[in-house]
Coordinates of C-alpha atoms in Angstrom, one line a residue:
M1 CA -17.4 -7.5 -11.9
S2 CA -14.1 -6.9 -13.6
L3 CA -10.9 -8.6 -12.4
L4 CA -8.4 -6.0 -11.1
I5 CA -5.6 -8.2 -9.8
N6 CA -5.0 -11.9 -10.1
A7 CA -2.2 -13.4 -7.9
Q8 CA -1.2 -17.0 -8.2
G9 CA 1.1 -19.1 -6.1
L10 CA 2.7 -16.3 -4.1
S11 CA 5.4 -17.2 -1.7
K12 CA 7.6 -14.9 0.4
C13 CA 10.3 -15.7 3.0
Y14 CA 12.6 -13.6 5.1
S15 CA 15.6 -15.6 6.2
A16 CA 14.4 -19.1 6.9
K17 CA 10.9 -18.1 8.0
P18 CA 8.2 -18.3 5.3
L19 CA 5.5 -15.6 5.6
F20 CA 3.3 -17.4 3.2
E21 CA 3.5 -20.0 0.5
G22 CA 1.3 -20.9 -2.5
L23 CA -1.0 -18.0 -1.8
S24 CA -3.5 -17.2 -4.6
L25 CA -6.2 -14.5 -4.6
S26 CA -8.1 -12.2 -6.9
I27 CA -9.4 -8.7 -6.4
H28 CA -12.4 -7.6 -8.4
E29 CA -14.1 -4.3 -9.1
K30 CA -16.1 -2.9 -6.1
E31 CA -14.7 -5.5 -3.8
K32 CA -13.9 -4.7 -0.2
I33 CA -11.3 -6.9 1.5
A34 CA -9.9 -6.9 5.1
L35 CA -6.7 -8.6 6.1
V36 CA -6.8 -9.1 9.9
G37 CA -3.9 -10.7 11.8
G38 CA -1.1 -10.3 14.3
N39 CA 2.1 -8.5 13.8
G40 CA 4.7 -10.1 11.6
V41 CA 2.5 -12.5 9.7
G42 CA 3.0 -10.9 6.3
K43 CA 0.0 -8.6 5.8
S44 CA 2.0 -5.5 4.8
T45 CA 4.4 -7.6 2.7
L46 CA 1.4 -9.0 0.8
L47 CA 0.1 -5.5 0.0
K48 CA 3.5 -4.5 -1.2
I49 CA 3.6 -7.6 -3.5
L50 CA 0.1 -7.0 -4.8
S51 CA 1.0 -3.3 -5.5
K52 CA 4.2 -4.4 -7.2
Q53 CA 6.5 -2.6 -4.7
V54 CA 8.1 -5.9 -3.7
K55 CA 8.7 -9.0 -5.7
P56 CA 7.5 -12.4 -4.4
D57 CA 10.0 -15.2 -4.1
D58 CA 7.6 -17.3 -6.2
G59 CA 4.4 -16.7 -8.0
L60 CA 2.8 -14.1 -10.3
V61 CA 0.8 -10.9 -9.9
V62 CA -1.1 -9.6 -12.9
H63 CA -2.8 -6.2 -12.9
K64 CA -5.7 -5.2 -15.2
S65 CA -4.4 -3.0 -18.0
H66 CA -4.3 0.7 -16.9
L67 CA -5.2 -0.2 -13.3
K68 CA -4.8 2.9 -11.0
V69 CA -3.6 1.8 -7.6
A70 CA -3.2 4.0 -4.5
I71 CA -1.4 3.1 -1.4
V72 CA -2.0 4.5 2.1
N73 CA 1.0 3.4 4.1
Q74 CA 1.1 3.2 7.9
V75 CA 3.2 6.3 7.9
K76 CA 3.6 8.9 5.1
R77 CA 6.3 11.4 5.3
F78 CA 5.5 15.0 4.2
D79 CA 7.6 18.1 4.0
E80 CA 6.5 19.5 7.3
Q81 CA 6.9 23.1 6.1
L82 CA 4.3 22.7 3.3
T83 CA 0.6 23.6 3.8
V84 CA -1.9 20.8 3.3
R85 CA -3.0 22.5 0.1
D86 CA 0.5 22.5 -1.3
A87 CA 1.0 18.8 -0.3
C88 CA -2.2 17.8 -2.1
Y89 CA -1.5 20.0 -5.1
D90 CA 2.0 18.5 -5.5
Y91 CA 0.6 15.0 -5.3
A92 CA -2.0 15.9 -7.9
V93 CA 0.6 17.2 -10.3
K94 CA 2.7 14.0 -9.8
C95 CA -0.5 12.1 -10.8
G96 CA -0.5 13.9 -14.1
I97 CA -3.3 16.3 -13.3
S98 CA -2.8 19.7 -15.0
E99 CA -1.7 22.6 -12.7
D100 CA -5.1 24.4 -13.0
E101 CA -7.1 21.2 -12.2
A102 CA -4.7 20.2 -9.5
H103 CA -5.7 23.3 -7.4
V104 CA -9.4 22.4 -7.6
T105 CA -8.8 18.6 -7.1
A106 CA -6.7 19.3 -4.0
S107 CA -9.3 21.6 -2.5
I108 CA -12.1 19.1 -3.1
Q109 CA -10.1 16.2 -1.5
L110 CA -9.1 18.3 1.5
S111 CA -12.7 19.4 2.0
L112 CA -13.9 15.8 1.8
A113 CA -11.3 14.8 4.4
G114 CA -12.6 17.4 6.8
F115 CA -10.0 20.1 6.5
T116 CA -11.4 23.6 7.1
D117 CA -8.1 25.5 6.7
E118 CA -6.0 24.6 3.6
N119 CA -3.2 26.9 4.7
V120 CA -2.4 25.0 7.8
R121 CA 1.2 23.8 7.9
I122 CA 1.7 20.0 8.0
S123 CA 4.0 20.6 11.0
A124 CA 1.0 21.8 13.0
L125 CA -1.1 18.6 12.3
S126 CA -1.7 15.8 14.8
G127 CA -0.9 12.3 13.7
G128 CA -4.6 11.7 12.9
W129 CA -4.8 14.8 10.6
K130 CA -1.6 13.7 8.9
K131 CA -3.3 10.3 8.3
R132 CA -6.4 12.1 6.8
L133 CA -4.0 14.1 4.6
S134 CA -2.3 10.9 3.4
I135 CA -5.7 9.4 2.6
A136 CA -6.9 12.6 0.8
C137 CA -3.7 12.6 -1.3
S138 CA -4.1 8.9 -2.2
L139 CA -7.6 9.5 -3.6
I140 CA -6.6 12.4 -5.9
G141 CA -5.8 10.2 -8.9
D142 CA -9.3 8.6 -8.8
P143 CA -7.9 5.1 -8.1
D144 CA -9.6 1.9 -9.1
L145 CA -8.1 0.2 -6.0
V146 CA -6.7 1.5 -2.7
F147 CA -4.5 -0.5 -0.4
F148 CA -4.8 0.8 3.2
D149 CA -2.1 -0.4 5.6
E150 CA -3.5 0.0 9.1
P151 CA -5.4 3.2 8.2
T152 CA -6.9 3.7 11.7
N153 CA -3.4 4.3 13.2
H154 CA -3.3 7.8 14.8
L155 CA -7.0 8.5 14.0
D156 CA -9.3 9.6 16.9
L157 CA -12.9 8.5 17.0
D158 CA -14.1 11.2 14.6
G159 CA -11.4 10.2 12.2
V160 CA -12.3 6.5 12.4
L161 CA -15.9 7.4 11.7
W162 CA -14.9 9.6 8.8
L163 CA -12.8 6.8 7.4
Q164 CA -15.6 4.2 7.9
D165 CA -18.0 6.5 5.9
L166 CA -15.4 7.0 3.2
M167 CA -14.8 3.3 2.8
N168 CA -18.4 2.3 3.0
S169 CA -19.4 4.8 0.3
S170 CA -16.4 4.3 -1.9
R171 CA -16.6 3.6 -5.7
F172 CA -13.1 2.1 -5.6
S173 CA -12.2 -1.4 -4.5
W174 CA -10.1 -1.6 -1.4
V175 CA -8.0 -3.9 0.7
T176 CA -7.3 -2.9 4.3
I177 CA -5.0 -4.3 6.9
S178 CA -6.1 -4.0 10.5
H179 CA -5.6 -5.4 14.0
D180 CA -9.0 -4.1 14.8

């Protein structure tokens, strides 16, 4: 299995409180990792460091060349007036997919996420369906690695089962944060 991320000697503090010190880990192709712990222990911060959104106080994070990383944050903000199709299409174009292919890709991802009406406005979605939309968008660029930050938040039982099937059958590696 190919190495995707290698992190060595990571440390991060906020004020005088260290979240973690000297943390080292590697993420490989096809690996599935769960970070479970209480609030405030640094799980989300670690994902942000591994995805290079936040710099560690100390240590080094090295990504495999051309690694495609997707992030499903706890909350994703969408333009509430867009349709789910428009939101996925816009995301696909931002990922560098051609406009023609973006329409097809968006429709496929929405179908896989369980959407039956691509013209529904985001403002009409429940929190669980917004989470599904966020996950569908994150998978558009065919990522090698997906970081899920508390992905079950807002999902009902059907949504949790859908996510479980998605994660179990995934070709991508993933790291998820959960309290569950």
